[in-house]
Amino acid sequence: MLDKAYTPDAVEKKWSAAWKEGGAAKAAARDDGKRAYTIVIPPPNVTGALHIGHALNNTLQDVLIRWRKLCGEEACWVPGTDHGGIATQNVMEKQLKTQNMSRHALGRAAFLEKMREWTKQCQGTILGQLGRLGASLDMDRLAFTMDEPRARSVTHAFETLFKQGLIYRGERMVNWCVRCNTALSDIEVEYEERGGKLWHIRYPVAGQPGKFLVVATTRPETMLGDTAVAVNPEDARHKALVGKKVVLPLANREIPVVADAHVDAAFGTGALKVTPAHDPNDFEIWQRHKAEMGGPVRVIGYDGKMSAEAGAGFAGLSREKARDKAAADLEAAGLLEKIEDHRNSVGVCYRCQQVIEPLVSEQWFMRMEPLAEKALGALEEDKFRLWPDTWEGPYRDWLENIRDWCLSRQIWWGHRIPAWYCVFCDGDKVLVSWPGQEGVQTLKHLVQDDAIPLADVEARAESIHVSGLAKDSGALSRVKIQSAKPGPCGSCGGTDWFQDPDVLDTWFSSALWPLSVFGWPEETKDFKFFYPTSTLVTGYEILYLWVARMQMMGLHFTGKAPFADAVIHGIVRDKSGKKMSKSLGNVIDPLLMMDAHGTDAFRFSLTRQAYPGKDIPYAEQSIVGARNFANKVWNSSRFVQMNLPERPERPYASVLGRGAKPEPGWELADYWITAELHALSRRTAELMSRFEFAAAADAVYAFLWDQFCDWYIELAKIRLQGPDGAGKEAAREVLVGVLNETLKLLHPFMPFITEELYQALKPYTGEKARFLVEARVQPGKDGPYAVDPAPMAPVMEAVASIRALRSQLNVPPGLKLKVLYAGKGSRKEKDVVAQSAYVAHLARLESLEPAGGGRPAQSATAVAGELTFFVPLAGVIDFDKEKKRLMKEVEKLGAERTKLDGQLGNQAFVSRAPEAEVSRLRGRRAELQGQLGSLEDTLRALG
């Protein structure tokens, strides 16, 4: 017998252990025709515990996996974690800082070993949390983006793309984070609107004393690296200056005035300072005017400080201090015309929020246009779909305007770029900051002239950077792309090889995730069966960082989209809509929620709010309804169990697929609930096929709470409390059958409680599945039924109407009423009369009889469609007391109606307020009108 009260903790521990021991989540490649359904987890970074966003994401994946298993598919959910690159290294460096240590003091090898140990601990924490959430991951397939199989995939992909000419070494403008000390790709830069200044600077025209070209800029510190001033060729104000030269203030060198259509003549003064080393648009202008300008001048270094090229007065200053000094020096020289307040979009690092510095740097890049074309083709040919489809437009736009991907990162934690350089031939292009020596040394000098072993250089160097390789085709031809150290150099015969110090962008290995988790590039049995995967579930913030790149890589290497559907969910915010953050103190810990309310309630509360494309304003209060629902399901199941024989003579057959012919002992309520179950089964399958999780959860919730518990169980009590016979057995059979099938539909959302209840019903259902997830959901049929279930609708309407009147009049629950009815002989009236036993039982009536002579004196009315019910009130209520109470209620509702009339009559409010809010207020106004009409009618009846 089920316990009297539901205790989530005990149930969860019991079934978590049983599922693990029984291998309930395992999946295997098959050759028996069974269909594969595959999801690969968006691997969380190994930076600590999971947050509520991870809980939402993994709950939705688990819902899909459990549903597909119930549908009879070989559902495989692959677990794993991501090494997290910059983010994870930052966390470790902060830990080292508290110990007065640094990664450079440790050395690369020791630092990486420390990282591996720490990330193992984090992975254990993450996997423990996923288990607590009920995630049915096949743990035998656990993957990590830096484990050996994934490393093989990464090296193979890099080598293949390099040979195909899609990966290249180039000097280009990159986004540089001075805090993380690494390059970032374009989509790793976030933009914020910030208040700033617009400085108007006078550039003296060379050879024309007293004449100036005024330039407006938001960054006066970069002017020290100007190589030109550009104007629009159609701008009449500046045409005469094109081809002439101006004197660069503070630097006192002449630079040309060039004409370029990129210049916006309407912005500022229409003249643009061109700093090709520190602005991506200026870099593009420089490429079109190289002959006139000369090479870029880099005045800001990788550390965010002004370089020696900025001049003696500026070298070593931070960007901010250099900006202040430049403005002050310009003003002192009489070259600062004015300063204006100006808001502009500022690029910041997506990890540390430090302002990005655009720099010209030599990096590894990947040509993206050929891959983007394939991804666009998959979208156009419906081989890949986004849910909701509102994301298709932004996704398409990004692919159509894609730029080459900067792959290299100047950090240590990640997949080291598998490029090897001959120290003798190309060691002069590897620049090393060596402790105890001023300036930068070349690797060739350190190894050959100073006789420092390569291993020591790597362990002790403060920084290592490859520069000049991109401009030397001979050097590029000698680069070896492979995982292991090469043999003798083909040019010099030397055996000293140095591996590129940079690592690959984290998202490179992540882009290969659906391929690499099944052993690619090897054609394993698992790869052939489970790839392409089926569905990806993720948040919209990584649509371009990850989703698009997986599509491009999968299509490029296999010709197949790595997943057919990408479900893009919103992010979880606090109840006021703010993004959760520790600094705001509005973070909700998933573990605390599960401890307090149970995992099923937590999962259900998240899923019911996961509407397509919508963010979730989440508060702990939202779990209360889900917890109450869990208790309701438990208590109703316990009631069913208590009304079953201790040892059934035979299993009760499923009710799905039945009802087309008369069933022994069945009556209207049985056919009705069976028809509703069929409809629910069809509706749930339809909603799940469209990834409408919230609507599917709501449908099951409404059926169980309202139709099954509040209506059918109450009607079944009539027979359960009566004599033994076919009617009682039919009620038991339908109770068991409907509950069992509904538990299957609820299982993906609330796995623990449904498993416990399913197992408790097993002696009565005869099902053989070890676990509920191994049972099968059945498709519902659509009539016809031996007994038409339609009459239940007017019966329910009549009961609801009388119940509402009882509530309005404060009639004690135990008091049975005599009720009269009047109608026009309609079909619905006949149905209600025919089922008067149902109405009497559910509405707690002593009798239900025709009114005959019209409305009795001192009676209240309830209307249900074409039927009017009269409730004689004499002896039922205290008239004077009830009149006073009702008059107070009328006054209260009337005041609310008056207030709404004022709001809705205010055209200014109606025109400004959101349409949804105006619609809500109008609906409430109509509801109040109906309530007041009913109360006033009752007051008249009371005299």
Short mmCIF file of N, CA and C in Angstrom, two decimals, residues 446-577:
data_model
loop_
_atom_site.label_atom_id
_atom_site.label_comp_id
_atom_site.label_asym_id
_atom_site.label_seq_id
_atom_site.Cartn_x
_atom_site.Cartn_y
_atom_site.Cartn_z
N LEU A 446 67.50 31.54 -28.36
CA LEU A 446 67.54 30.92 -27.04
C LEU A 446 68.02 29.47 -27.11
N VAL A 447 67.52 28.72 -28.11
CA VAL A 447 67.85 27.30 -28.19
C VAL A 447 69.25 27.08 -28.76
N GLN A 448 69.57 27.82 -29.85
CA GLN A 448 70.84 27.54 -30.54
C GLN A 448 72.01 28.35 -29.97
N ASP A 449 71.77 29.64 -29.68
CA ASP A 449 72.88 30.46 -29.19
C ASP A 449 73.06 30.35 -27.68
N ASP A 450 71.93 30.38 -26.94
CA ASP A 450 72.03 30.30 -25.48
C ASP A 450 71.94 28.88 -24.96
N ALA A 451 71.69 27.92 -25.85
CA ALA A 451 71.66 26.49 -25.50
C ALA A 451 70.66 26.16 -24.39
N ILE A 452 69.50 26.84 -24.42
CA ILE A 452 68.45 26.55 -23.44
C ILE A 452 67.53 25.47 -24.03
N PRO A 453 67.34 24.38 -23.34
CA PRO A 453 66.49 23.30 -23.87
C PRO A 453 65.07 23.80 -24.18
N LEU A 454 64.49 23.24 -25.23
CA LEU A 454 63.13 23.63 -25.63
C LEU A 454 62.14 23.49 -24.47
N ALA A 455 62.26 22.41 -23.73
CA ALA A 455 61.32 22.16 -22.62
C ALA A 455 61.41 23.27 -21.58
N ASP A 456 62.63 23.77 -21.36
CA ASP A 456 62.81 24.85 -20.39
C ASP A 456 62.21 26.15 -20.90
N VAL A 457 62.35 26.39 -22.18
CA VAL A 457 61.77 27.60 -22.78
C VAL A 457 60.26 27.61 -22.55
N GLU A 458 59.64 26.49 -22.85
CA GLU A 458 58.18 26.42 -22.70
C GLU A 458 57.77 26.54 -21.24
N ALA A 459 58.55 25.97 -20.34
CA ALA A 459 58.18 25.99 -18.93
C ALA A 459 58.39 27.35 -18.30
N ARG A 460 59.44 28.08 -18.75
CA ARG A 460 59.83 29.30 -18.04
C ARG A 460 59.47 30.59 -18.76
N ALA A 461 59.11 30.52 -20.02
CA ALA A 461 58.84 31.74 -20.79
C ALA A 461 57.65 32.50 -20.21
N GLU A 462 57.76 33.83 -20.19
CA GLU A 462 56.65 34.65 -19.70
C GLU A 462 55.59 34.81 -20.78
N SER A 463 55.99 34.80 -22.05
CA SER A 463 55.03 34.79 -23.15
C SER A 463 55.74 34.30 -24.40
N ILE A 464 54.99 33.63 -25.26
CA ILE A 464 55.52 33.13 -26.53
C ILE A 464 54.52 33.50 -27.61
N HIS A 465 55.02 34.10 -28.69
CA HIS A 465 54.12 34.54 -29.75
C HIS A 465 54.77 34.30 -31.09
N VAL A 466 54.01 33.77 -32.03
CA VAL A 466 54.51 33.53 -33.38
C VAL A 466 54.14 34.73 -34.25
N SER A 467 55.14 35.34 -34.89
CA SER A 467 54.88 36.52 -35.70
C SER A 467 55.73 36.50 -36.96
N GLY A 468 55.13 36.77 -38.10
CA GLY A 468 55.86 36.81 -39.36
C GLY A 468 55.69 35.56 -40.19
N LEU A 469 55.11 34.53 -39.63
CA LEU A 469 54.92 33.27 -40.36
C LEU A 469 53.98 33.46 -41.56
N ALA A 470 52.93 34.28 -41.35
CA ALA A 470 51.92 34.45 -42.39
C ALA A 470 52.48 35.09 -43.65
N LYS A 471 53.58 35.86 -43.51
CA LYS A 471 54.13 36.58 -44.67
C LYS A 471 55.24 35.79 -45.36
N ASP A 472 55.51 34.59 -44.88
CA ASP A 472 56.61 33.79 -45.41
C ASP A 472 56.06 32.47 -45.94
N SER A 473 55.83 32.40 -47.22
CA SER A 473 55.23 31.18 -47.81
C SER A 473 56.14 29.98 -47.61
N GLY A 474 57.45 30.20 -47.59
CA GLY A 474 58.37 29.08 -47.37
C GLY A 474 58.20 28.51 -45.98
N ALA A 475 58.06 29.40 -45.01
CA ALA A 475 57.87 28.93 -43.63
C ALA A 475 56.55 28.19 -43.49
N LEU A 476 55.51 28.70 -44.12
CA LEU A 476 54.20 28.05 -44.03
C LEU A 476 54.24 26.66 -44.64
N SER A 477 55.04 26.49 -45.69
CA SER A 477 55.11 25.17 -46.33
C SER A 477 55.82 24.16 -45.44
N ARG A 478 56.65 24.64 -44.50
CA ARG A 478 57.37 23.73 -43.60
C ARG A 478 56.55 23.36 -42.36
N VAL A 479 55.46 24.10 -42.08
CA VAL A 479 54.65 23.83 -40.89
C VAL A 479 54.06 22.43 -41.00
N LYS A 480 54.20 21.67 -39.94
CA LYS A 480 53.63 20.32 -39.90
C LYS A 480 52.36 20.36 -39.06
N ILE A 481 51.27 19.88 -39.63
CA ILE A 481 49.99 19.82 -38.91
C ILE A 481 49.74 18.37 -38.50
N GLN A 482 50.00 18.07 -37.25
CA GLN A 482 49.82 16.72 -36.73
C GLN A 482 49.86 16.76 -35.21
N SER A 483 49.39 15.68 -34.59
CA SER A 483 49.31 15.68 -33.13
C SER A 483 50.65 15.43 -32.46
N ALA A 484 51.50 14.61 -33.05
CA ALA A 484 52.78 14.24 -32.42
C ALA A 484 53.94 15.02 -33.04
N LYS A 485 55.03 15.08 -32.33
CA LYS A 485 56.23 15.76 -32.83
C LYS A 485 56.70 15.12 -34.13
N PRO A 486 57.00 15.93 -35.16
CA PRO A 486 57.42 15.36 -36.46
C PRO A 486 58.82 14.77 -36.41
N GLY A 487 59.15 14.07 -37.50
CA GLY A 487 60.51 13.56 -37.66
C GLY A 487 61.43 14.65 -38.18
N PRO A 488 62.58 14.29 -38.75
CA PRO A 488 63.55 15.29 -39.21
C PRO A 488 62.93 16.27 -40.22
N CYS A 489 63.35 17.51 -40.13
CA CYS A 489 62.85 18.57 -41.02
C CYS A 489 63.31 18.28 -42.45
N GLY A 490 62.41 18.40 -43.40
CA GLY A 490 62.75 18.15 -44.79
C GLY A 490 63.66 19.20 -45.38
N SER A 491 63.76 20.36 -44.76
CA SER A 491 64.60 21.44 -45.27
C SER A 491 66.01 21.41 -44.69
N CYS A 492 66.09 21.22 -43.35
CA CYS A 492 67.41 21.29 -42.71
C CYS A 492 67.84 19.99 -42.06
N GLY A 493 66.92 19.05 -41.94
CA GLY A 493 67.25 17.78 -41.30
C GLY A 493 67.23 17.84 -39.79
N GLY A 494 66.92 19.02 -39.23
CA GLY A 494 66.91 19.18 -37.78
C GLY A 494 65.74 18.45 -37.13
N THR A 495 65.93 18.18 -35.85
CA THR A 495 64.88 17.45 -35.12
C THR A 495 64.26 18.27 -34.00
N ASP A 496 64.65 19.54 -33.92
CA ASP A 496 64.06 20.43 -32.91
C ASP A 496 62.80 21.08 -33.48
N TRP A 497 61.68 20.67 -32.97
CA TRP A 497 60.40 21.21 -33.42
C TRP A 497 59.69 21.86 -32.23
N PHE A 498 59.03 22.98 -32.51
CA PHE A 498 58.29 23.68 -31.46
C PHE A 498 56.81 23.75 -31.85
N GLN A 499 55.94 23.29 -30.94
CA GLN A 499 54.51 23.34 -31.23
C GLN A 499 53.96 24.74 -30.98
N ASP A 500 53.06 25.16 -31.85
CA ASP A 500 52.42 26.48 -31.69
C ASP A 500 51.93 26.63 -30.25
N PRO A 501 52.24 27.75 -29.59
CA PRO A 501 51.88 27.91 -28.18
C PRO A 501 50.39 28.18 -27.95
N ASP A 502 49.67 28.58 -28.99
CA ASP A 502 48.25 28.92 -28.82
C ASP A 502 47.39 27.68 -28.76
N VAL A 503 46.18 27.85 -28.24
CA VAL A 503 45.19 26.76 -28.24
C VAL A 503 44.02 27.17 -29.13
N LEU A 504 43.23 26.20 -29.50
CA LEU A 504 42.06 26.46 -30.33
C LEU A 504 40.92 27.05 -29.51
N ASP A 505 40.16 27.90 -30.15
CA ASP A 505 38.94 28.41 -29.53
C ASP A 505 38.12 27.22 -29.01
N THR A 506 37.61 27.36 -27.80
CA THR A 506 36.79 26.31 -27.18
C THR A 506 35.72 25.80 -28.13
N TRP A 507 35.12 26.71 -28.88
CA TRP A 507 33.98 26.35 -29.72
C TRP A 507 34.37 25.49 -30.92
N PHE A 508 35.68 25.37 -31.21
CA PHE A 508 36.10 24.50 -32.30
C PHE A 508 35.82 23.04 -31.94
N SER A 509 36.26 22.64 -30.75
CA SER A 509 35.99 21.26 -30.32
C SER A 509 34.49 21.06 -30.08
N SER A 510 33.81 22.10 -29.58
CA SER A 510 32.36 21.99 -29.34
C SER A 510 31.60 21.85 -30.65
N ALA A 511 32.11 22.47 -31.72
CA ALA A 511 31.44 22.38 -33.02
C ALA A 511 31.47 20.95 -33.57
N LEU A 512 32.42 20.16 -33.09
CA LEU A 512 32.55 18.76 -33.54
C LEU A 512 31.82 17.79 -32.62
N TRP A 513 31.17 18.31 -31.58
CA TRP A 513 30.59 17.48 -30.51
C TRP A 513 29.68 16.37 -31.03
N PRO A 514 28.67 16.63 -31.89
CA PRO A 514 27.80 15.53 -32.34
C PRO A 514 28.54 14.46 -33.13
N LEU A 515 29.67 14.85 -33.74
CA LEU A 515 30.49 13.88 -34.47
C LEU A 515 31.40 13.10 -33.52
N SER A 516 32.12 13.86 -32.69
CA SER A 516 33.19 13.24 -31.89
C SER A 516 32.67 12.30 -30.81
N VAL A 517 31.46 12.53 -30.28
CA VAL A 517 30.98 11.67 -29.20
C VAL A 517 30.70 10.25 -29.67
N PHE A 518 30.61 10.04 -30.97
CA PHE A 518 30.38 8.69 -31.50
C PHE A 518 31.61 8.13 -32.22
N GLY A 519 32.78 8.75 -31.95
CA GLY A 519 34.02 8.16 -32.45
C GLY A 519 34.55 8.70 -33.76
N TRP A 520 33.84 9.67 -34.38
CA TRP A 520 34.34 10.24 -35.63
C TRP A 520 35.76 10.77 -35.43
N PRO A 521 36.65 10.59 -36.40
CA PRO A 521 36.39 10.26 -37.81
C PRO A 521 36.27 8.78 -38.14
N GLU A 522 36.35 7.91 -37.14
CA GLU A 522 36.16 6.49 -37.41
C GLU A 522 34.69 6.20 -37.66
N GLU A 523 34.41 5.31 -38.58
CA GLU A 523 33.03 4.92 -38.90
C GLU A 523 32.61 3.79 -37.96
N THR A 524 32.43 4.13 -36.69
CA THR A 524 32.06 3.13 -35.69
C THR A 524 30.61 2.69 -35.88
N LYS A 525 30.27 1.58 -35.24
CA LYS A 525 28.90 1.09 -35.28
C LYS A 525 27.95 2.13 -34.67
N ASP A 526 28.38 2.73 -33.57
CA ASP A 526 27.57 3.77 -32.93
C ASP A 526 27.39 4.97 -33.83
N PHE A 527 28.47 5.37 -34.51
CA PHE A 527 28.39 6.53 -35.40
C PHE A 527 27.38 6.28 -36.51
N LYS A 528 27.41 5.10 -37.07
CA LYS A 528 26.48 4.77 -38.17
C LYS A 528 25.04 4.73 -37.71
N PHE A 529 24.81 4.31 -36.45
CA PHE A 529 23.44 4.17 -35.96
C PHE A 529 22.89 5.46 -35.36
N PHE A 530 23.71 6.17 -34.57
CA PHE A 530 23.20 7.31 -33.82
C PHE A 530 23.43 8.67 -34.49
N TYR A 531 24.30 8.70 -35.52
CA TYR A 531 24.53 9.96 -36.24
C TYR A 531 23.86 9.90 -37.60
N PRO A 532 23.19 10.95 -38.06
CA PRO A 532 23.00 12.25 -37.40
C PRO A 532 22.11 12.12 -36.16
N THR A 533 22.33 13.01 -35.21
CA THR A 533 21.49 13.03 -34.02
C THR A 533 20.13 13.61 -34.40
N SER A 534 19.22 13.63 -33.46
CA SER A 534 17.85 14.00 -33.78
C SER A 534 17.51 15.44 -33.40
N THR A 535 17.71 15.77 -32.15
CA THR A 535 17.27 17.07 -31.63
C THR A 535 18.34 17.67 -30.75
N LEU A 536 18.52 18.97 -30.89
CA LEU A 536 19.39 19.73 -29.98
C LEU A 536 18.49 20.67 -29.19
N VAL A 537 18.72 20.74 -27.89
CA VAL A 537 17.98 21.67 -27.03
C VAL A 537 18.98 22.63 -26.41
N THR A 538 18.81 23.92 -26.65
CA THR A 538 19.78 24.88 -26.14
C THR A 538 19.16 26.26 -26.01
N GLY A 539 19.90 27.17 -25.38
CA GLY A 539 19.44 28.55 -25.24
C GLY A 539 19.83 29.39 -26.44
N TYR A 540 19.13 30.50 -26.64
CA TYR A 540 19.37 31.31 -27.82
C TYR A 540 20.71 32.05 -27.78
N GLU A 541 21.32 32.18 -26.60
CA GLU A 541 22.55 32.96 -26.50
C GLU A 541 23.73 32.28 -27.19
N ILE A 542 23.62 30.98 -27.51
CA ILE A 542 24.72 30.31 -28.23
C ILE A 542 24.26 29.79 -29.59
N LEU A 543 23.25 30.44 -30.16
CA LEU A 543 22.77 30.03 -31.48
C LEU A 543 23.88 30.13 -32.52
N TYR A 544 24.66 31.21 -32.48
CA TYR A 544 25.73 31.40 -33.46
C TYR A 544 27.05 30.80 -32.98
N LEU A 545 27.33 30.96 -31.68
CA LEU A 545 28.58 30.42 -31.12
C LEU A 545 28.68 28.92 -31.33
N TRP A 546 27.55 28.23 -31.23
CA TRP A 546 27.61 26.76 -31.20
C TRP A 546 26.69 26.08 -32.21
N VAL A 547 25.41 26.42 -32.20
CA VAL A 547 24.45 25.70 -33.05
C VAL A 547 24.85 25.81 -34.52
N ALA A 548 25.09 27.04 -34.98
CA ALA A 548 25.44 27.24 -36.39
C ALA A 548 26.74 26.53 -36.74
N ARG A 549 27.71 26.57 -35.83
CA ARG A 549 29.00 25.97 -36.13
C ARG A 549 28.92 24.45 -36.16
N MET A 550 28.09 23.85 -35.32
CA MET A 550 27.89 22.40 -35.41
C MET A 550 27.26 22.03 -36.74
N GLN A 551 26.28 22.82 -37.17
CA GLN A 551 25.66 22.55 -38.47
C GLN A 551 26.69 22.61 -39.58
N MET A 552 27.53 23.65 -39.55
CA MET A 552 28.52 23.81 -40.62
C MET A 552 29.53 22.67 -40.63
N MET A 553 30.04 22.30 -39.46
CA MET A 553 31.03 21.22 -39.39
C MET A 553 30.43 19.87 -39.78
N GLY A 554 29.25 19.59 -39.27
CA GLY A 554 28.61 18.31 -39.57
C GLY A 554 28.34 18.16 -41.06
N LEU A 555 27.80 19.21 -41.65
CA LEU A 555 27.50 19.16 -43.09
C LEU A 555 28.77 19.08 -43.92
N HIS A 556 29.82 19.78 -43.49
CA HIS A 556 31.06 19.78 -44.27
C HIS A 556 31.74 18.41 -44.26
N PHE A 557 31.77 17.78 -43.09
CA PHE A 557 32.52 16.52 -42.98
C PHE A 557 31.70 15.29 -43.35
N THR A 558 30.39 15.33 -43.23
CA THR A 558 29.58 14.13 -43.51
C THR A 558 28.52 14.34 -44.58
N GLY A 559 28.24 15.59 -44.92
CA GLY A 559 27.17 15.86 -45.88
C GLY A 559 25.79 15.79 -45.25
N LYS A 560 25.74 15.55 -43.92
CA LYS A 560 24.45 15.43 -43.23
C LYS A 560 24.39 16.46 -42.09
N ALA A 561 23.21 17.05 -41.93
CA ALA A 561 23.02 17.96 -40.79
C ALA A 561 23.16 17.16 -39.51
N PRO A 562 23.94 17.63 -38.54
CA PRO A 562 24.21 16.85 -37.33
C PRO A 562 22.98 16.64 -36.46
N PHE A 563 21.95 17.46 -36.64
CA PHE A 563 20.66 17.26 -35.95
C PHE A 563 19.60 17.93 -36.81
N ALA A 564 18.43 17.31 -36.83
CA ALA A 564 17.36 17.81 -37.70
C ALA A 564 16.64 18.99 -37.08
N ASP A 565 16.57 19.05 -35.76
CA ASP A 565 15.80 20.09 -35.09
C ASP A 565 16.63 20.71 -33.97
N ALA A 566 16.58 22.02 -33.87
CA ALA A 566 17.19 22.73 -32.75
C ALA A 566 16.07 23.46 -32.01
N VAL A 567 15.86 23.08 -30.76
CA VAL A 567 14.84 23.70 -29.93
C VAL A 567 15.52 24.80 -29.12
N ILE A 568 15.11 26.02 -29.37
CA ILE A 568 15.74 27.17 -28.73
C ILE A 568 14.83 27.68 -27.62
N HIS A 569 15.24 27.50 -26.39
CA HIS A 569 14.43 27.95 -25.26
C HIS A 569 14.96 29.28 -24.73
N GLY A 570 14.15 29.93 -23.91
CA GLY A 570 14.54 31.20 -23.32
C GLY A 570 15.45 30.98 -22.13
N ILE A 571 15.81 32.07 -21.47
CA ILE A 571 16.64 31.97 -20.27
C ILE A 571 15.75 32.19 -19.05
N VAL A 572 16.20 31.66 -17.93
CA VAL A 572 15.45 31.80 -16.67
C VAL A 572 15.87 33.11 -16.01
N ARG A 573 14.90 33.96 -15.76
CA ARG A 573 15.15 35.24 -15.10
C ARG A 573 14.47 35.24 -13.73
N ASP A 574 14.69 36.30 -12.95
CA ASP A 574 13.97 36.37 -11.69
C ASP A 574 12.54 36.82 -11.94
N LYS A 575 11.72 36.87 -10.91
CA LYS A 575 10.30 37.12 -11.11
C LYS A 575 9.99 38.49 -11.69
N SER A 576 10.96 39.44 -11.59
CA SER A 576 10.75 40.76 -12.18
C SER A 576 11.34 40.87 -13.57
N GLY A 577 11.88 39.75 -14.09
CA GLY A 577 12.40 39.73 -15.45
C GLY A 577 13.88 40.04 -15.57
#
